[in-house]
CSV table of C-alpha atoms and ligand atoms in Angstrom, one decimal:
chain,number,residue,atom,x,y,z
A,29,UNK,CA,285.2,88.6,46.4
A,30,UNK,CA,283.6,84.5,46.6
A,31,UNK,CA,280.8,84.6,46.3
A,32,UNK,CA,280.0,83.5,49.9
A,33,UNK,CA,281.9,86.4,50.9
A,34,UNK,CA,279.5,88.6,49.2
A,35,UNK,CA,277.8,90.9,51.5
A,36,UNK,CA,273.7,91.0,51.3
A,37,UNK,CA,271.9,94.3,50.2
A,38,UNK,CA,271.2,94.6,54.0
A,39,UNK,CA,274.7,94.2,55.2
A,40,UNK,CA,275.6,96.5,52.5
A,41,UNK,CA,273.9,98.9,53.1
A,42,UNK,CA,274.4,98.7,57.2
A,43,UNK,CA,278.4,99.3,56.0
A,44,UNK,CA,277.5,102.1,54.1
A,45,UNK,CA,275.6,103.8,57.2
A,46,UNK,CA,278.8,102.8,59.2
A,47,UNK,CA,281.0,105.0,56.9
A,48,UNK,CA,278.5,108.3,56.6
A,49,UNK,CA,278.9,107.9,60.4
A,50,UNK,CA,282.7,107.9,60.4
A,51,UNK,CA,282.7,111.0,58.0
A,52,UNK,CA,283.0,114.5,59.1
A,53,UNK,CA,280.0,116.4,57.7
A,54,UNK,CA,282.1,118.7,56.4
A,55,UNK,CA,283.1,116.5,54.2
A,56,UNK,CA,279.9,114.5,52.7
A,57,UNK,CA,279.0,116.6,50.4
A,58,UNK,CA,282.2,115.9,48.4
A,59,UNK,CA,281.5,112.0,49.3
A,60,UNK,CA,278.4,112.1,48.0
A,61,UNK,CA,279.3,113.8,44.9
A,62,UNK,CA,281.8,110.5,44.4
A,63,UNK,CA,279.1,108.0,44.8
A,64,UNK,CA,277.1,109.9,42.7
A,65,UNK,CA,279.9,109.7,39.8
A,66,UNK,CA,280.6,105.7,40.7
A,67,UNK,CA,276.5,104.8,40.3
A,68,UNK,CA,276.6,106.4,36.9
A,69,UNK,CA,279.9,104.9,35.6
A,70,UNK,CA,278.7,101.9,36.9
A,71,UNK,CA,274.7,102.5,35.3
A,72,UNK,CA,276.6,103.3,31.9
A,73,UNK,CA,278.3,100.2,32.1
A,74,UNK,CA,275.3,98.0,32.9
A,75,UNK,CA,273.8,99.7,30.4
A,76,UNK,CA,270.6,99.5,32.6
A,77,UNK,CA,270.9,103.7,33.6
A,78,UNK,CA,267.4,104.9,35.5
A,79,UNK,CA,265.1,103.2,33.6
A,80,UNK,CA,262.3,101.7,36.6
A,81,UNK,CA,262.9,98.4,36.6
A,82,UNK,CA,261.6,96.1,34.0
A,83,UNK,CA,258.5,99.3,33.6
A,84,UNK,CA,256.1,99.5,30.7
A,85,UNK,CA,258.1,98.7,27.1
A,86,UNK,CA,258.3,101.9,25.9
A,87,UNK,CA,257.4,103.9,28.9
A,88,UNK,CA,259.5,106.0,30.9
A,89,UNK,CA,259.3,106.7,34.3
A,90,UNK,CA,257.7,110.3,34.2
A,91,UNK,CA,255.4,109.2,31.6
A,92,UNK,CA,254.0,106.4,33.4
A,93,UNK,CA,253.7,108.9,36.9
A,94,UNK,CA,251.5,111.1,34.5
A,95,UNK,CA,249.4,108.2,33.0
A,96,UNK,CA,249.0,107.1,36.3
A,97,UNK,CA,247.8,110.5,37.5
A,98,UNK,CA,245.3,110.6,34.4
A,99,UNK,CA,243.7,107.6,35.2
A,100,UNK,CA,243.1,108.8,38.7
A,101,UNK,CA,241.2,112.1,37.8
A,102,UNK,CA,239.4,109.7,35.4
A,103,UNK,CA,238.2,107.7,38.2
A,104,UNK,CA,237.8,110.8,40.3
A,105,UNK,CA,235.0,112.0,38.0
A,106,UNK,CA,233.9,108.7,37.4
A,107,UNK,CA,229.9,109.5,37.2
A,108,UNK,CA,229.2,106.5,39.9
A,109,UNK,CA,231.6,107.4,42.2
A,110,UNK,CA,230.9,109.6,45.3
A,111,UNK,CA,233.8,112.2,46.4
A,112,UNK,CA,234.6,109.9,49.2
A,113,UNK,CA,235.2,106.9,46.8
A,114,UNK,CA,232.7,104.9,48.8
A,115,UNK,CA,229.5,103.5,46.5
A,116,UNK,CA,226.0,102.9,48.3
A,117,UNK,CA,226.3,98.9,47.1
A,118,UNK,CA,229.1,98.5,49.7
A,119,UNK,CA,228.8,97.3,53.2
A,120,UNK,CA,231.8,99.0,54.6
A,121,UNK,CA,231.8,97.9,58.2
A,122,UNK,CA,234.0,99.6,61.1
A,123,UNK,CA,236.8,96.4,62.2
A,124,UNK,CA,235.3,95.3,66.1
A,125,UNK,CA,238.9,94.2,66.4
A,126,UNK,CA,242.4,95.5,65.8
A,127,UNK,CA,244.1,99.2,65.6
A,128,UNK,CA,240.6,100.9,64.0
A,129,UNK,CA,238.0,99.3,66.4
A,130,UNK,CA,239.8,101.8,68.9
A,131,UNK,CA,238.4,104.9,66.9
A,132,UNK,CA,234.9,105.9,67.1
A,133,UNK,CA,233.3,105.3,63.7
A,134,UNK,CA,231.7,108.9,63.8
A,135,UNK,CA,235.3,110.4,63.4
A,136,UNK,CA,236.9,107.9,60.7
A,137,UNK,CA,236.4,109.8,57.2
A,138,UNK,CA,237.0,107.7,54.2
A,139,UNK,CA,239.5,109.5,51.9
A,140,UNK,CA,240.7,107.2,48.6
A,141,UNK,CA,244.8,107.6,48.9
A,142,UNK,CA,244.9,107.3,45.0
A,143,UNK,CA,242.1,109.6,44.0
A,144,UNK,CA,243.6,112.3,46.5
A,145,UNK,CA,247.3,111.8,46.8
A,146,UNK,CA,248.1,115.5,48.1
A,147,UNK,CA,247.3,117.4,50.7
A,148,UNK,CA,246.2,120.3,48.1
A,149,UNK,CA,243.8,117.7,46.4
A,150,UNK,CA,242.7,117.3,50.1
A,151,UNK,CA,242.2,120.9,50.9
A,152,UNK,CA,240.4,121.7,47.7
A,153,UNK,CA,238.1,119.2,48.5
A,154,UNK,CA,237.8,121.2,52.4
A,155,UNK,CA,237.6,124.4,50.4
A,156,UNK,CA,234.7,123.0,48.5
A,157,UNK,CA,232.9,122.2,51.3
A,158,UNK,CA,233.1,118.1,50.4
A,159,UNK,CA,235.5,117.4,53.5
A,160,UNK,CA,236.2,119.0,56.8
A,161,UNK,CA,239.3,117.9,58.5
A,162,UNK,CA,238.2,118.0,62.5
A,163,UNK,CA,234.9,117.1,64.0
A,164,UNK,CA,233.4,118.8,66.6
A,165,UNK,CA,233.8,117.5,70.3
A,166,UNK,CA,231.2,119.4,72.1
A,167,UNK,CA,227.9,120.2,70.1
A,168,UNK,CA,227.5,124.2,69.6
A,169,UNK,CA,231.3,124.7,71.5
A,170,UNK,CA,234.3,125.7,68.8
A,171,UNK,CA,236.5,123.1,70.5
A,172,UNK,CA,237.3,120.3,67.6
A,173,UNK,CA,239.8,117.5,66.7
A,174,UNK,CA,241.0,116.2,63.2
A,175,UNK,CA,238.8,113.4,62.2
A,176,UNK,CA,240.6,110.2,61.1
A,177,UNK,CA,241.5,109.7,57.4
A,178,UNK,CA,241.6,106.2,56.4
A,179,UNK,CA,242.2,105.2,52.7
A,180,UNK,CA,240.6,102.0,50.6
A,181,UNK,CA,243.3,102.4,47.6
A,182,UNK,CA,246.8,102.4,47.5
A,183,UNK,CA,249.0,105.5,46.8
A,184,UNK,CA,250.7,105.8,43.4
A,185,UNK,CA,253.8,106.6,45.9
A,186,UNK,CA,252.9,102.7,47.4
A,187,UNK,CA,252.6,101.5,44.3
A,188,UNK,CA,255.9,102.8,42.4
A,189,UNK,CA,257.6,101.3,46.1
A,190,UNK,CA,256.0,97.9,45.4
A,191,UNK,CA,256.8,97.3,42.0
A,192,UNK,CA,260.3,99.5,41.0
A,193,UNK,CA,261.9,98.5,44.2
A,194,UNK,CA,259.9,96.0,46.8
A,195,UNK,CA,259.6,93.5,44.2
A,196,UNK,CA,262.1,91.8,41.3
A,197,UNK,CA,261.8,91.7,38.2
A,198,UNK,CA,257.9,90.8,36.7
A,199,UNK,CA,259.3,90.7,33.4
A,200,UNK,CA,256.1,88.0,31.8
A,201,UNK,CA,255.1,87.3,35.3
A,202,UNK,CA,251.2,87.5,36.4
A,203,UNK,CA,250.1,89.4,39.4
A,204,UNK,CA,247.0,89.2,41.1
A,205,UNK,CA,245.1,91.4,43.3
A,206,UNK,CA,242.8,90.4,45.8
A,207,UNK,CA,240.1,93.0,46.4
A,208,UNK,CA,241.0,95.3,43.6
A,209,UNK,CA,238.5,97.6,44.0
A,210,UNK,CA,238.8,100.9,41.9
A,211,UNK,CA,242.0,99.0,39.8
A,212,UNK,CA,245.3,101.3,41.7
A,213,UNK,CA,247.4,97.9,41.8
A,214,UNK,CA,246.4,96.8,38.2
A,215,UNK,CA,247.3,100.2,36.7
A,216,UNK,CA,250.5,100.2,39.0
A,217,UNK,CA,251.6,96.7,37.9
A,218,UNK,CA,250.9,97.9,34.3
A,219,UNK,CA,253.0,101.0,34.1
A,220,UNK,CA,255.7,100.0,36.6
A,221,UNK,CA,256.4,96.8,35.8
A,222,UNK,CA,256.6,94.5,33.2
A,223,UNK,CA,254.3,91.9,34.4
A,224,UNK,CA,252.2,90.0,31.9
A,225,UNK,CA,249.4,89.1,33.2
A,226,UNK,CA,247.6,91.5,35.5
A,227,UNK,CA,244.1,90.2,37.5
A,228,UNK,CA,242.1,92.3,39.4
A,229,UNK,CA,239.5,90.0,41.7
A,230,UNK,CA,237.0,92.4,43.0
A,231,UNK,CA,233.5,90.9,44.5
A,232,UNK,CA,231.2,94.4,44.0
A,233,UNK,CA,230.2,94.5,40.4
A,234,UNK,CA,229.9,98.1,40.2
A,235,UNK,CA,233.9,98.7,40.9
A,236,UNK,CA,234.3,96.2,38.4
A,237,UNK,CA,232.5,97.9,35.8
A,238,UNK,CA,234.6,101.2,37.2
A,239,UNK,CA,237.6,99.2,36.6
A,240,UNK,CA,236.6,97.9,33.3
A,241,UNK,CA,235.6,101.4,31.9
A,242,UNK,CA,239.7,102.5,32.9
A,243,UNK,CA,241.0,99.3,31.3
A,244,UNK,CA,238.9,100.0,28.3
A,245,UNK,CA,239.8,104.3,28.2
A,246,UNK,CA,243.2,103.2,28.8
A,247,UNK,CA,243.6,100.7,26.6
A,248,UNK,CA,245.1,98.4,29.0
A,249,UNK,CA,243.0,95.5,28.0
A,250,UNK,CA,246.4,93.3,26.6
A,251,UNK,CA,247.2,93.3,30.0
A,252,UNK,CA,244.7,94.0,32.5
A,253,UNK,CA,242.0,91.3,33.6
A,254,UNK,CA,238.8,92.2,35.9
A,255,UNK,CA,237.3,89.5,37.5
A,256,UNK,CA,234.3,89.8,39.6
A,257,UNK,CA,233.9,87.2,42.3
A,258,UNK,CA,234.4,86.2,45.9
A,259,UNK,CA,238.5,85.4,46.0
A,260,UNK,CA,237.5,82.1,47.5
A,261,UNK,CA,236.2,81.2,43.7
A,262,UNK,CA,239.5,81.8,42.5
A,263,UNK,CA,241.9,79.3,43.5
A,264,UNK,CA,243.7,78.1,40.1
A,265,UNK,CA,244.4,81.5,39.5
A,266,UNK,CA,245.5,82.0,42.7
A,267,UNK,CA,247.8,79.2,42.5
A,268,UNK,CA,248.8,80.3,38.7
A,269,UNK,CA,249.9,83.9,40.5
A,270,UNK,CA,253.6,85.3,40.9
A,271,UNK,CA,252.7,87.8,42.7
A,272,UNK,CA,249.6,88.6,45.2
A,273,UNK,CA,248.5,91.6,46.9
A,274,UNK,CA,246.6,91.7,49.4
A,275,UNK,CA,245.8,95.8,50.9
A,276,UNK,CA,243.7,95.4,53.8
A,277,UNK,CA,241.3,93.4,52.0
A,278,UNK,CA,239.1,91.9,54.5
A,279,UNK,CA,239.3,93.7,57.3
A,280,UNK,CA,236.4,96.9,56.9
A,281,UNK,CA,234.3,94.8,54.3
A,282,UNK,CA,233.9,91.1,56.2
A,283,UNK,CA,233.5,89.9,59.9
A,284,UNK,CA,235.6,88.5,61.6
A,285,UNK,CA,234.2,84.9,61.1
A,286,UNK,CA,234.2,85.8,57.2
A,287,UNK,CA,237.7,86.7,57.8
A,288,UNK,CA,239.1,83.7,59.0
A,289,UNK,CA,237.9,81.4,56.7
A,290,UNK,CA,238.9,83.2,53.9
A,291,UNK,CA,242.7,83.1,55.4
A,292,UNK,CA,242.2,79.3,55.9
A,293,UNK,CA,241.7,78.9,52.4
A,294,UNK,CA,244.6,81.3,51.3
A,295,UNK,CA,246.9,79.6,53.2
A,296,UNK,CA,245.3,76.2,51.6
A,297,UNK,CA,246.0,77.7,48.0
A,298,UNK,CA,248.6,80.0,47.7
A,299,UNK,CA,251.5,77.4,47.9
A,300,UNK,CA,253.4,78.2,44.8
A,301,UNK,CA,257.0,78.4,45.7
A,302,UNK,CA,258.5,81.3,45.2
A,303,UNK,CA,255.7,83.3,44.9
A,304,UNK,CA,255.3,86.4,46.5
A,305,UNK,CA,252.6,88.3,49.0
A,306,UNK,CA,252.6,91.6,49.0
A,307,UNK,CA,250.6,92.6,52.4
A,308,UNK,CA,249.2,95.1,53.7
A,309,UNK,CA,249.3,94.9,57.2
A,310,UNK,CA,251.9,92.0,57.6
A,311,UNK,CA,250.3,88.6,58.0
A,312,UNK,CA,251.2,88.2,61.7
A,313,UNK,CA,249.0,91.8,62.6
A,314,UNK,CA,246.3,90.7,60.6
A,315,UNK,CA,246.7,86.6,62.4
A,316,UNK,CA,246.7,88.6,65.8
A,317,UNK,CA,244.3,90.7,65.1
A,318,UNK,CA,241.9,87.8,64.3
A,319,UNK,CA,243.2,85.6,66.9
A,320,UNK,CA,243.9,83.3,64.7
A,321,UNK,CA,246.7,81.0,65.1
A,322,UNK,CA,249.0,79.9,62.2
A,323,UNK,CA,252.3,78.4,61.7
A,324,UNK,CA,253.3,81.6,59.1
A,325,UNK,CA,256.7,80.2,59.2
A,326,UNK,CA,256.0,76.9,57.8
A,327,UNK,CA,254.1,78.9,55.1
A,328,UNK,CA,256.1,82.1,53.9
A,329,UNK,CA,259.8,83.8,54.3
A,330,UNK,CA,259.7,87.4,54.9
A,331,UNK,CA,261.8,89.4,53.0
A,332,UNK,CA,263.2,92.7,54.2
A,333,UNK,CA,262.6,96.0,52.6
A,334,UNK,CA,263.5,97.9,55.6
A,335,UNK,CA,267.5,98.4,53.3
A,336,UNK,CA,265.2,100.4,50.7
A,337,UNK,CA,262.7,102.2,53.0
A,338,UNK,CA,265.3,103.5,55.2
A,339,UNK,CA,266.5,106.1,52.2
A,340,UNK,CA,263.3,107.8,51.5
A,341,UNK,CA,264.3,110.9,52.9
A,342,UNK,CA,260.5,112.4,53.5
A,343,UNK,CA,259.0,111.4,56.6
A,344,UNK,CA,255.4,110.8,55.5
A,345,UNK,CA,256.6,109.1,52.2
A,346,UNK,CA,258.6,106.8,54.7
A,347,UNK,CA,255.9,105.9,56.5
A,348,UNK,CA,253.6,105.2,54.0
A,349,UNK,CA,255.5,102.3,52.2
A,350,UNK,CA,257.0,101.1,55.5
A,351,UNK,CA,253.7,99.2,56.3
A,352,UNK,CA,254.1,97.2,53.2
A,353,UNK,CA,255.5,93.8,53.5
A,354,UNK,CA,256.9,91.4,51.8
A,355,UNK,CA,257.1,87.4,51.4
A,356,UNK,CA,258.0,84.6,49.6
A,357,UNK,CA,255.7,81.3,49.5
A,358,UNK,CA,258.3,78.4,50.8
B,3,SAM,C1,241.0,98.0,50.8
B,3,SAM,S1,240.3,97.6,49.3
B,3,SAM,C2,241.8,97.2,48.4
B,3,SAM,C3,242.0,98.1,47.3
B,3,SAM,C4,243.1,97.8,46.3
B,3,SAM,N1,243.6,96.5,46.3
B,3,SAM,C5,244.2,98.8,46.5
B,3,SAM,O1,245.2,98.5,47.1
B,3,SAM,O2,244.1,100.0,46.1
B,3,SAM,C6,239.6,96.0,49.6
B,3,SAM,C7,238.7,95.5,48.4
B,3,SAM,O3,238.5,94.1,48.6
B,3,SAM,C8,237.2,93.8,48.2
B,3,SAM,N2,236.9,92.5,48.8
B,3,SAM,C9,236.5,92.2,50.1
B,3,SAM,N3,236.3,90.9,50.3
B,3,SAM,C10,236.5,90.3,49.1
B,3,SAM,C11,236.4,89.0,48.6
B,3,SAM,N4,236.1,88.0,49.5
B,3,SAM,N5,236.7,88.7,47.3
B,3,SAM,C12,237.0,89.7,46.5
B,3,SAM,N6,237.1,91.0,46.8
B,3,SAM,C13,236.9,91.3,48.1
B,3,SAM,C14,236.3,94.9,48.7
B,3,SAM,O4,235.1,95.0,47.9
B,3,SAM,C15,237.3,96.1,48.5
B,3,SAM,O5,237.0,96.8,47.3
């Protein structure tokens, strides 16, 4: 086929879901069992088989899920860090606008998705008297509703999304996150991809040094940079960066005012083309939820992940990376 015949990964994919459609269901198992024998024919002669893309040299992929899991029960028992990941040098304010000013603080609970990725972790931490899952709604009465978790840290499931499937190839590229707080990202970036050059910017010094002591036990120094400082310091390496993620950086630890200014100046800096944002809610939420006009479109391309999301089978795990999104600086 010409290559301007070629179909996009999207349309692809839409075909694909146009066939399954077409098929009797008696029949898909057998169909299934044929694509499963064409992906590895054609894996074999790739020669590229399962291997996460472009993941730690000589890592593979379970090994790197397990180092990633050891780094969080490091953290976890970090001998600074409370069970609710939150330290007494932050100023963690509840957002006065968008999605969370809607929730009464009282009934938001801070629960670090990385330290605590299961619900078992979760329940042990009930069990132990560390956590309680509802609040009460009438003092002394038994009647109660969940409380509202809300996490600081990506997931390790976010993080394998972002950088084996949301993103290309990092292969000697340098990331940067913005607000890396207890490191998830940096570690993530290490062990699923092959990027380079890996900088966390993180204003409190004391997740710094929490960073710095994983870096250090993990020996991930040849790749891992800490730097603490306001992001607004950083603008050559900002504009050095491939990639940039930004999780929900701003919005529970600056006001609004703080906010805004800090957006004018990424939008000033990040103008590398071809670079790409990671975000975390998409830049128009976090424009609207601001009130903050600006012309995104003169500034970034979106590019859709919805073709990959749409396959994860598990609800939950769905849901999760389907708030990520994607751009590319124009
Ligand atoms: C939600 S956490 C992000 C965590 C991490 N990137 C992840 O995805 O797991 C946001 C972090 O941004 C930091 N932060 C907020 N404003 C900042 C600024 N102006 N410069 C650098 N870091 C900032 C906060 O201290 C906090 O640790």
């Amino acid at each position: 086929m010409a290559a301007s015949q070629a179909l996009s990964v999207l349309q692809a994919t839409d075909e694909f879901e146009e066939i399954l459609g077409k098929l009797h269901a008696r029949n898909l198992p057998e169909f299934f069992e044929l694509i499963e024998e064409r992906i590895e024919r054609e894996r074999g002669a790739n020669g590229c088989g399962a291997k996460p893309r472009g993941a730690e040299a000589n890592l593979d992929e379970s090994t790197a899920d397990i180092t990633l899991h050891s780094i969080a029960s490091e953290v976890r028992n970090h001998p600074c860090l409370p069970p609710d990941a939150v330290l007494k040098s932050e100023r963690i304010r509840h957002p006065t606008v968008g999605e969370f000013a809607a929730l009464d603080p009282v009934t938001v609970v801070s629960v670090d998705k990385f330290l605590y990725e299961d619900d078992e972790a979760i329940d042990e931490m009930c069990d132990e008297g560390m956590l309680s899952r509802n609040y009460c709604l009438e003092c002394g009465s038994h009647r109660s509703a969940p409380l509202n978790f809300i996490s600081h840290s990506a997931s390790s499931q976010q993080l394998k999304f972002i950088f084996q499937k949301a993103l290309p190839d990092l292969n000697g590229k340098t990331v940067v996150d913005i607000g890396s707080r207890l490191g998830p990202v940096l570690y993530g970036a290490y062990f699923y991809s092959g990027a380079s050059r890996i900088v966390g910017i993180e204003i409190n010094p004391e997740l710094c040094a929490i960073q710095e002591d994983m870096v250090k036990k993990f020996s991930l120094r040849d790749r891992i940079q800490v730097i603490n400082a306001d992001v607004c310091t950083q603008a050559t390496l900002l504009q050095e960066a491939d990639v940039v993620v930004m999780h929900n950086v701003f919005e529970f630890f600056a006001p609004s005012e703080t906010q805004i200014s800090i957006w004018k100046f990424l939008r000033e800096t990040l103008k590398k083309k071809g670079c790409h944002l990671i975000t975390l809610p998409s830049l128009a939420k976090s424009m609207e939820t601001l009130k903050l006009s600006m012309d995104l479109t003169s500034w970034v391309k979106q590019c859709p992940l919805e073709h990959i999301t749409r396959w994860i089978r598990e609800d939950e795990a769905r849901e999760e990376v389907q708030q990520i999104c994607r751009y590319e600086i124009l």
